[in-house]
Short mmCIF file of C-alpha atoms in Angstrom, two decimals:
data_model
loop_
_atom_site.label_atom_id
_atom_site.label_comp_id
_atom_site.label_asym_id
_atom_site.label_seq_id
_atom_site.Cartn_x
_atom_site.Cartn_y
_atom_site.Cartn_z
CA MET S 19 121.55 137.87 101.72
CA ALA S 20 120.20 136.63 105.05
CA ARG S 21 122.68 136.00 107.82
CA LEU S 22 122.36 133.66 110.76
CA SER S 23 123.41 134.82 114.17
CA SER S 24 123.69 132.96 117.44
CA ASN S 25 120.45 134.64 118.58
CA ASP S 26 118.62 133.15 115.61
CA LEU S 27 119.49 129.67 116.82
CA ARG S 28 118.43 129.93 120.45
CA CYS S 29 115.84 127.50 121.63
CA ASP S 30 113.11 130.13 121.95
CA VAL S 31 113.16 130.76 118.17
CA LEU S 32 110.65 128.35 116.61
CA GLU S 33 111.43 128.68 112.91
CA ILE S 34 114.52 129.30 110.80
CA ASN S 35 113.88 130.20 107.20
CA ILE S 36 116.77 130.97 104.87
CA ASN S 37 115.00 130.79 101.51
CA CYS S 38 116.82 133.91 100.38
CA LEU S 39 120.26 132.55 101.28
CA VAL S 40 122.70 132.89 98.41
CA SER S 41 125.62 130.83 99.68
CA LEU S 42 126.26 128.67 102.69
CA SER S 43 129.95 128.15 102.07
CA ASN S 44 130.94 130.77 104.61
CA VAL S 45 128.18 130.21 107.13
CA ASP S 46 130.77 129.77 109.87
CA ASP S 47 131.66 133.46 109.39
CA TYR S 48 128.15 134.41 110.46
CA VAL S 49 127.64 132.07 113.42
CA SER S 50 129.71 131.61 116.54
CA PHE S 51 129.02 127.95 117.25
CA GLU S 52 130.55 128.06 120.70
CA GLN S 53 127.64 130.28 121.77
CA ILE S 54 124.92 127.80 120.80
CA THR S 55 126.19 124.53 122.23
CA CYS S 56 123.78 124.91 125.13
CA VAL S 57 120.72 124.49 122.89
CA THR S 58 118.65 121.57 124.22
CA ASP S 59 115.12 122.06 122.85
CA ARG S 60 114.16 121.49 119.23
CA ALA S 61 113.61 124.37 116.85
CA ARG S 62 110.50 124.04 114.72
CA CYS S 63 111.78 124.30 111.16
CA PHE S 64 114.96 124.53 109.11
CA ASP S 65 113.81 125.32 105.56
CA LEU S 66 116.33 124.91 102.74
CA SER S 67 113.79 124.33 99.98
CA GLY S 68 115.02 125.32 96.56
CA GLU S 69 118.60 126.03 97.66
CA GLN S 70 121.47 124.49 95.75
CA LEU S 71 123.32 122.41 98.32
CA ASP S 72 126.65 121.10 97.14
CA TYR S 73 129.16 119.17 99.19
CA CYS S 74 131.00 122.27 100.47
CA SER S 75 127.76 123.89 101.65
CA CYS S 76 126.81 120.77 103.53
CA GLU S 77 130.11 120.63 105.39
CA SER S 78 129.31 124.05 106.82
CA LEU S 79 125.71 123.02 107.55
CA GLU S 80 126.96 120.03 109.46
CA GLU S 81 128.09 122.27 112.32
CA ILE S 82 124.60 123.76 112.61
CA LEU S 83 122.91 120.37 112.53
CA LYS S 84 125.27 119.02 115.19
CA SER S 85 124.44 121.90 117.52
CA VAL S 86 120.69 122.30 116.94
CA GLN S 87 117.95 119.69 116.57
CA PHE S 88 114.88 120.43 114.48
CA ASP S 89 111.34 119.13 114.28
CA PHE S 90 111.28 119.63 110.53
CA ILE S 91 114.06 119.94 107.96
CA SER S 92 113.12 120.57 104.34
CA VAL S 93 115.60 120.20 101.49
CA GLN S 94 112.86 119.87 98.87
CA GLY S 95 114.18 120.64 95.39
CA ALA S 96 117.61 121.52 96.76
CA GLU S 97 119.54 119.61 94.08
CA LEU S 98 121.09 117.36 96.67
CA GLU S 99 124.26 115.53 95.89
CA GLU S 100 124.29 111.81 96.48
CA ASN S 101 125.71 111.53 100.02
CA ILE S 102 124.06 114.61 101.50
CA CYS S 103 121.59 112.64 103.65
CA PHE S 104 124.27 111.74 106.18
CA TYR S 105 124.02 115.27 107.61
CA LEU S 106 120.26 115.21 108.27
CA GLU S 107 120.00 112.92 111.30
CA SER S 108 118.80 115.58 113.73
CA ALA S 109 115.23 115.92 112.36
CA THR S 110 112.04 114.18 113.39
CA HIS S 111 110.41 115.03 110.05
CA LEU S 112 112.55 115.16 106.90
CA ASP S 113 111.46 116.21 103.41
CA VAL S 114 113.90 115.35 100.58
CA SER S 115 111.32 115.41 97.78
CA SER S 116 111.92 116.61 94.22
CA ASN S 117 115.66 115.93 94.18
CA SER S 118 115.87 114.17 90.86
CA GLY S 119 119.66 114.05 91.00
CA MET S 120 119.68 111.49 93.80
CA GLY S 121 121.04 108.30 92.30
CA PHE S 122 121.58 104.91 93.87
CA SER S 123 124.18 106.29 96.33
CA GLY S 124 121.72 108.94 97.46
CA TRP S 125 119.01 106.38 98.18
CA LEU S 126 121.60 104.22 99.90
CA SER S 127 122.62 107.06 102.21
CA LEU S 128 118.95 107.74 102.89
CA SER S 129 118.51 104.09 103.87
CA HIS S 130 121.53 104.39 106.15
CA LEU S 131 119.93 107.46 107.74
CA LEU S 132 116.76 105.48 108.48
CA ARG S 133 118.77 102.81 110.27
CA GLN S 134 120.91 105.24 112.27
CA SER S 135 118.44 107.92 113.29
CA GLY S 136 116.80 107.41 116.63
CA CYS S 137 114.30 110.25 116.27
CA LEU S 138 113.12 110.34 112.63
CA TRP S 139 109.44 109.35 112.47
CA ARG S 140 108.38 110.81 109.11
CA LEU S 141 110.12 110.86 105.74
CA ASP S 142 108.88 112.53 102.53
CA ALA S 143 110.72 111.37 99.42
CA CYS S 144 108.29 112.16 96.60
CA ASN S 145 108.60 113.17 92.95
CA MET S 146 111.92 111.51 92.19
CA PRO S 147 112.52 108.11 90.56
CA MET S 148 113.72 105.24 92.72
CA VAL S 149 116.55 103.62 90.80
CA ASP S 150 117.17 99.88 90.50
CA TYR S 151 117.91 98.01 93.76
CA ALA S 152 117.30 101.16 95.85
CA ALA S 153 113.90 99.81 96.85
CA GLN S 154 115.48 96.70 98.33
CA ALA S 155 117.92 98.75 100.43
CA LEU S 156 115.08 100.98 101.59
CA SER S 157 112.83 98.06 102.54
CA LYS S 158 115.60 96.46 104.63
CA ALA S 159 116.22 99.76 106.42
CA LEU S 160 112.53 100.01 107.30
CA LEU S 161 112.76 96.77 109.28
CA THR S 162 114.89 98.44 111.99
CA SER S 163 113.93 102.11 111.71
CA ARG S 164 111.53 104.03 113.96
CA LEU S 165 109.72 105.50 110.97
CA THR S 166 105.92 105.62 111.25
CA VAL S 167 105.03 107.80 108.21
CA LEU S 168 106.57 107.34 104.75
CA HIS S 169 105.53 109.30 101.64
CA LEU S 170 106.79 107.90 98.33
CA GLU S 171 104.36 109.45 95.87
CA ASN S 172 105.50 109.51 92.24
CA THR S 173 108.72 107.51 92.71
CA CYS S 174 108.17 104.90 89.96
CA LEU S 175 107.75 101.99 92.37
CA SER S 176 105.81 99.83 89.93
CA ALA S 177 108.95 98.09 88.70
CA ASN S 178 110.91 98.13 91.97
CA LEU S 179 109.46 97.82 95.44
CA SER S 180 106.12 96.27 94.55
CA SER S 181 107.67 93.35 92.70
CA HIS S 182 109.94 92.43 95.63
CA LEU S 183 107.57 92.97 98.55
CA GLU S 184 107.86 90.32 101.27
CA LEU S 185 105.69 90.48 104.38
CA TYR S 186 106.70 88.54 107.50
CA LEU S 187 104.11 88.74 110.29
CA SER S 188 104.70 85.51 112.20
CA GLU S 189 104.34 85.42 116.00
CA ASN S 190 102.40 88.69 116.22
CA SER S 191 99.37 87.40 118.16
CA LEU S 192 97.04 88.25 115.28
CA ASN S 193 93.81 86.87 116.69
CA THR S 194 90.94 89.32 116.25
CA SER S 195 88.61 89.97 113.37
CA GLN S 196 89.91 93.53 113.31
CA ASP S 197 93.47 92.26 112.74
CA SER S 198 92.31 90.13 109.82
CA LEU S 199 90.25 92.96 108.33
CA GLN S 200 93.17 95.37 108.41
CA LEU S 201 95.53 92.79 106.93
CA GLY S 202 92.91 91.95 104.31
CA ASP S 203 92.67 95.60 103.25
CA PHE S 204 96.45 95.71 102.90
CA LEU S 205 96.48 92.61 100.69
CA LYS S 206 93.74 93.98 98.46
CA TYR S 207 95.74 97.11 97.65
CA ASN S 208 99.12 95.38 97.29
CA SER S 209 98.46 92.98 94.47
CA THR S 210 102.08 91.99 93.74
CA LEU S 211 103.10 90.57 97.12
CA ASN S 212 105.85 87.98 96.80
CA THR S 213 105.89 86.34 100.26
CA LEU S 214 103.30 86.30 103.05
CA ASP S 215 104.27 84.67 106.36
CA LEU S 216 101.46 84.53 108.93
CA GLY S 217 102.78 81.56 110.89
CA ASN S 218 102.33 81.14 114.64
CA ASN S 219 99.35 83.44 115.05
CA THR S 220 95.80 82.59 116.17
CA MET S 221 93.62 83.74 113.29
CA SER S 222 91.20 80.77 113.51
CA ASP S 223 88.64 80.02 110.79
CA SER S 224 86.84 83.36 111.01
CA GLY S 225 89.99 85.43 110.54
CA PHE S 226 91.21 83.04 107.84
CA GLU S 227 88.06 83.76 105.85
CA GLU S 228 89.03 87.44 105.62
CA ILE S 229 92.55 86.54 104.53
CA CYS S 230 91.27 84.21 101.80
CA ASP S 231 88.94 86.89 100.45
CA ALA S 232 91.90 89.25 100.18
CA LEU S 233 94.15 86.59 98.61
CA SER S 234 91.88 86.54 95.58
CA PHE S 235 93.53 89.85 94.61
CA GLN S 236 97.01 88.25 94.63
CA LYS S 237 96.86 86.78 91.14
CA THR S 238 100.27 87.57 89.66
CA GLY S 239 102.92 87.81 92.39
CA LEU S 240 102.38 85.64 95.48
CA LYS S 241 104.85 82.73 95.56
CA THR S 242 105.08 81.79 99.24
CA LEU S 243 102.17 81.51 101.69
CA ILE S 244 102.85 80.33 105.25
CA LEU S 245 99.80 79.70 107.45
CA SER S 246 101.20 77.19 109.95
CA ASN S 247 99.99 77.03 113.55
CA ASN S 248 96.99 79.38 113.26
CA HIS S 249 94.21 77.32 114.89
CA ILE S 250 92.65 76.70 111.48
CA THR S 251 90.37 73.66 111.11
CA HIS S 252 88.75 71.84 108.20
CA LEU S 253 86.10 74.58 108.14
CA GLY S 254 88.73 77.09 107.04
CA MET S 255 89.60 74.92 104.05
CA SER S 256 86.21 75.74 102.54
CA HIS S 257 87.53 79.30 102.06
CA LEU S 258 90.96 78.28 100.79
CA GLN S 259 89.57 75.87 98.21
CA ASN S 260 87.84 78.78 96.46
CA VAL S 261 90.93 80.96 96.13
CA LEU S 262 93.65 78.34 95.57
CA PRO S 263 92.94 77.75 91.85
CA HIS S 264 93.36 81.50 91.21
CA LEU S 265 96.82 81.76 92.82
CA LYS S 266 98.61 81.03 89.57
CA THR S 267 102.12 81.86 90.83
CA LEU S 268 101.95 80.19 94.26
CA GLU S 269 104.88 77.78 94.71
CA THR S 270 104.97 77.11 98.48
CA LEU S 271 101.99 76.52 100.78
CA ASN S 272 102.53 75.59 104.44
CA LEU S 273 99.43 74.59 106.43
CA GLY S 274 101.29 72.63 109.11
CA LYS S 275 100.20 72.44 112.77
CA ASN S 276 96.56 73.17 111.97
CA ASN S 277 93.83 70.66 112.79
CA LEU S 278 92.68 70.06 109.21
CA GLU S 279 91.99 66.32 109.56
CA ASN S 280 90.91 64.12 106.66
CA ARG S 281 87.94 66.36 105.93
CA GLY S 282 90.14 69.39 105.34
CA ILE S 283 92.39 67.52 102.91
CA HIS S 284 89.35 66.22 101.05
CA MET S 285 88.03 69.79 100.70
CA LEU S 286 91.32 70.90 99.14
CA LYS S 287 91.55 67.94 96.79
CA GLU S 288 89.94 69.46 93.69
CA SER S 289 91.59 72.88 94.07
CA LEU S 290 95.05 71.29 94.49
CA MET S 291 94.48 69.28 91.34
CA ILE S 292 93.47 72.41 89.43
CA ASN S 293 96.41 74.51 90.63
CA ARG S 294 99.40 74.07 88.31
CA SER S 295 102.04 76.22 90.05
CA LEU S 296 102.38 74.68 93.53
CA LEU S 297 105.76 73.01 94.10
CA GLN S 298 105.90 72.50 97.88
CA LEU S 299 103.03 71.54 100.19
CA GLY S 300 103.48 71.40 103.97
CA LEU S 301 100.93 69.36 105.93
CA ALA S 302 102.96 68.28 108.96
CA SER S 303 100.96 67.70 112.15
CA THR S 304 97.53 68.32 110.64
CA GLY S 305 95.62 65.33 112.03
CA ILE S 306 95.74 63.27 108.81
CA LEU S 307 94.86 59.56 109.02
CA CYS S 308 94.91 56.78 106.41
CA LYS S 309 91.93 58.18 104.52
CA GLY S 310 93.70 61.52 104.22
CA GLY S 311 96.81 59.72 102.98
CA VAL S 312 94.74 58.11 100.22
CA THR S 313 93.41 61.56 99.26
CA LEU S 314 96.95 62.90 99.07
CA ALA S 315 97.93 59.98 96.86
CA GLU S 316 95.10 60.88 94.48
CA ILE S 317 96.29 64.50 94.41
CA LEU S 318 99.87 63.44 93.61
CA ALA S 319 98.63 61.17 90.85
CA GLU S 320 96.95 64.15 89.17
CA SER S 321 99.73 66.65 89.86
CA PRO S 322 102.47 67.12 87.24
CA GLN S 323 104.45 69.67 89.26
CA ILE S 324 104.47 69.09 93.05
CA GLN S 325 108.08 68.46 94.09
CA ARG S 326 107.84 68.17 97.87
CA LEU S 327 105.14 66.94 100.26
CA ASP S 328 105.55 66.99 104.05
CA VAL S 329 103.15 64.73 106.01
CA ARG S 330 105.23 64.11 109.12
CA GLN S 331 103.66 63.88 112.58
CA ASN S 332 100.43 62.43 111.21
CA GLN S 333 98.84 59.02 111.83
CA VAL S 334 99.26 57.74 108.27
CA LEU S 335 99.28 53.96 108.77
CA ALA S 336 99.72 51.04 106.38
CA GLY S 337 96.69 51.86 104.23
CA GLY S 338 97.81 55.44 103.59
CA LEU S 339 101.44 54.42 103.02
CA MET S 340 100.29 51.81 100.50
CA ALA S 341 98.41 54.46 98.55
CA LEU S 342 101.42 56.80 98.56
CA ALA S 343 103.75 54.00 97.47
CA LEU S 344 101.46 53.18 94.56
CA THR S 345 101.11 56.77 93.41
CA LEU S 346 104.91 57.12 93.23
CA LYS S 347 104.78 54.69 90.31
CA ILE S 348 102.72 57.27 88.44
CA ASN S 349 103.99 60.63 89.67
CA ARG S 350 107.20 61.85 88.02
CA SER S 351 107.58 65.27 89.61
CA LEU S 352 107.84 64.46 93.34
CA ILE S 353 111.40 64.80 94.59
CA ARG S 354 110.90 64.59 98.33
CA LEU S 355 108.20 62.93 100.42
CA ASP S 356 108.68 63.61 104.15
CA LEU S 357 107.29 60.80 106.31
CA ASP S 358 107.84 59.72 109.91
CA GLN S 359 110.47 56.99 109.97
CA HIS S 360 109.30 55.41 113.21
CA LEU S 361 106.62 52.72 112.99
CA LYS S 362 103.14 53.44 114.36
CA GLU S 363 100.81 51.15 116.26
CA GLU S 364 98.36 49.08 114.25
CA LYS S 365 95.45 46.82 115.21
CA GLU S 366 97.30 43.84 113.72
CA ASP S 367 101.00 43.09 114.17
CA PHE S 368 101.53 42.17 110.52
CA LEU S 369 100.45 45.69 109.51
CA VAL S 370 103.39 47.10 111.47
CA GLU S 371 105.70 44.99 109.30
CA THR S 372 103.78 46.23 106.27
CA GLN S 373 104.51 49.79 107.35
CA LYS S 374 108.21 49.00 107.54
CA THR S 375 108.21 47.44 104.08
CA LEU S 376 106.28 50.34 102.52
CA LEU S 377 108.56 52.96 104.09
CA SER S 378 111.54 51.12 102.64
CA ARG S 379 109.94 51.02 99.20
CA ILE S 380 109.06 54.71 99.27
CA CYS S 381 112.58 55.66 100.36
CA ALA S 382 114.15 53.39 97.73
CA ARG S 383 111.91 54.70 94.98
CA GLN S 384 112.90 58.28 95.75
CA THR S 385 116.59 57.40 95.55
CA ARG S 386 116.05 55.59 92.23
CA ARG S 387 114.78 58.71 90.49
CA PRO S 388 116.33 59.47 87.06
CA PRO S 389 119.76 61.21 87.30
CA ARG S 390 118.41 64.64 86.28
CA VAL S 391 115.77 64.46 89.00
CA ARG S 392 118.26 63.37 91.66
CA PHE S 393 120.55 66.24 90.68
CA CYS S 394 117.64 68.68 90.99
CA CYS S 395 116.86 67.26 94.45
CA LEU S 396 120.37 68.06 95.67
CA PHE S 397 120.26 71.43 93.94
CA LEU S 398 117.01 72.44 95.63
CA GLN S 399 118.51 71.89 99.07
CA THR S 400 120.86 74.81 98.51
CA TRP S 401 118.80 76.87 96.07
CA PRO S 402 115.00 76.70 96.58
CA ASN S 403 114.34 78.60 93.34
CA ALA S 404 116.10 76.05 91.18
CA PRO S 405 114.48 75.11 87.83
CA ARG S 406 111.76 72.51 87.99
CA PRO S 407 112.64 68.88 87.16
CA PRO S 408 111.42 67.43 83.88
CA ILE S 409 107.80 66.35 83.90
CA CYS S 410 107.34 62.88 82.46
CA SER S 411 104.09 61.32 81.34
CA PRO S 412 102.73 58.30 83.28
CA PRO S 413 102.85 54.80 81.88
CA LYS S 414 100.13 54.17 79.36
CA GLN S 415 98.84 51.06 81.07
CA LEU S 416 98.14 52.99 84.32
CA THR S 417 96.25 56.22 83.71
CA ARG S 418 95.48 58.90 86.28
CA ARG S 419 91.77 58.71 85.52
CA HIS S 420 91.52 55.36 87.29
CA ILE S 421 94.06 55.97 90.05
CA SER S 422 91.50 56.30 92.87
CA ILE S 423 89.89 52.97 92.03
CA ILE S 424 93.27 51.25 91.70
CA ILE S 425 94.55 52.59 95.02
CA LEU S 426 91.50 51.50 96.99
CA TRP S 427 91.35 48.17 95.19
CA GLN S 428 95.00 47.32 95.84
CA ILE S 429 94.78 48.31 99.51
CA THR S 430 91.69 46.16 100.03
CA ILE S 431 93.06 43.12 98.20
CA THR S 432 96.48 43.29 99.86
CA ILE S 433 95.09 43.52 103.39
CA LYS S 434 92.63 40.67 102.74
CA LEU S 435 95.40 38.44 101.35
CA GLN S 436 97.63 39.15 104.32
CA ILE S 437 94.83 38.25 106.70
CA LEU S 438 94.18 34.98 104.84
CA VAL S 439 97.80 33.85 105.02
CA ILE S 440 97.93 34.12 108.81
CA LYS S 441 98.55 30.63 110.06
CA PRO S 442 95.76 29.28 112.32
CA LYS S 443 96.62 27.97 115.75
CA PRO S 444 97.35 24.23 116.00
CA LEU S 445 94.35 22.10 116.91
CA SER S 446 96.05 20.81 120.05
CA LEU S 447 96.44 24.36 121.36
CA MET S 448 92.82 25.14 120.56
CA LYS S 449 91.66 22.11 122.58
CA GLN S 450 93.68 23.29 125.54
#
């Protein structure tokens, strides 16, 4: 049996190996801890691989770990009990691999260690199954830890971490092609991403092309994609239109605060009609005019599932509002249409009044939805993942196939009629 002495723990000793240790329950009989409280430098290694460490042994080890800090602590295959990880905060590199007895409490204590340790930069936790919900606790701990290297080989992650992975990278100044390439490589090898938030970066069209190429690998898991405020123009939509039909689980797409203009919306038209999973579409402040509003109306007429559309802070005037009002007679899935409530300037005064009337109609039509749909609208405000509202078929006399012609025809006829009914000036005034 190997014994530890105070000389063994002095800072000039680089490695401590007690592989042949039989019992650690009486380790305080072998070490005078008062003699080693002056240790300031880190020892290289504290190797406990293969030792059976029960709770009593770890209580004795706690005194050593409080007095001496190590570069590397190995408890690989040490049959750790569940809360043993609380005693291992003094290492910069920790190996807890091959401890199959670690249950949920063990992974929870390991997550707590990641949050509390100010020096741990590498963790090896291989060859042991990660139990249910442990992956979520570990992923939250990684948000605040200083860890830079994590090894999780052979931990059965396929049904745990990968199915819950959410990646939030907003406001990170991602603006170079190298940033987009690295992120693209990550997306290609993580094919079950649930959420990707890239808002408030400056990727531009060139970087967005790399992201779209990588998104083609996200076929079964991606539900939320946030790309707002990234200096993307209508040219970037040529890349998104190719990948959008293949994102069969995508439910939320936010493209707000990008200068897409009418051309960008027109490029996305066919792909948005093909996609049958999208529930929420954010297009606030994207430079859309009346023509873009008409395109959106055509998309809504063909869509049986979109529940929310945000087109605030755009110059959608009377023509675009008229198209949206008409398509609400056909669409039965839309729950919420976000529009600016203030009136916008028009070339003719009567068109401003037309705006007011159309906004009132759109608002009234949304409140007159069937009871089940109105209930779902209130439900979605508190629970975004609520079940979808019932999808109803359009009236037989007004089919989606002819919606584009009907929209343009009604806009043209209505505006012409309103111009014709303008009263001419009295003849006496004209003579003056």
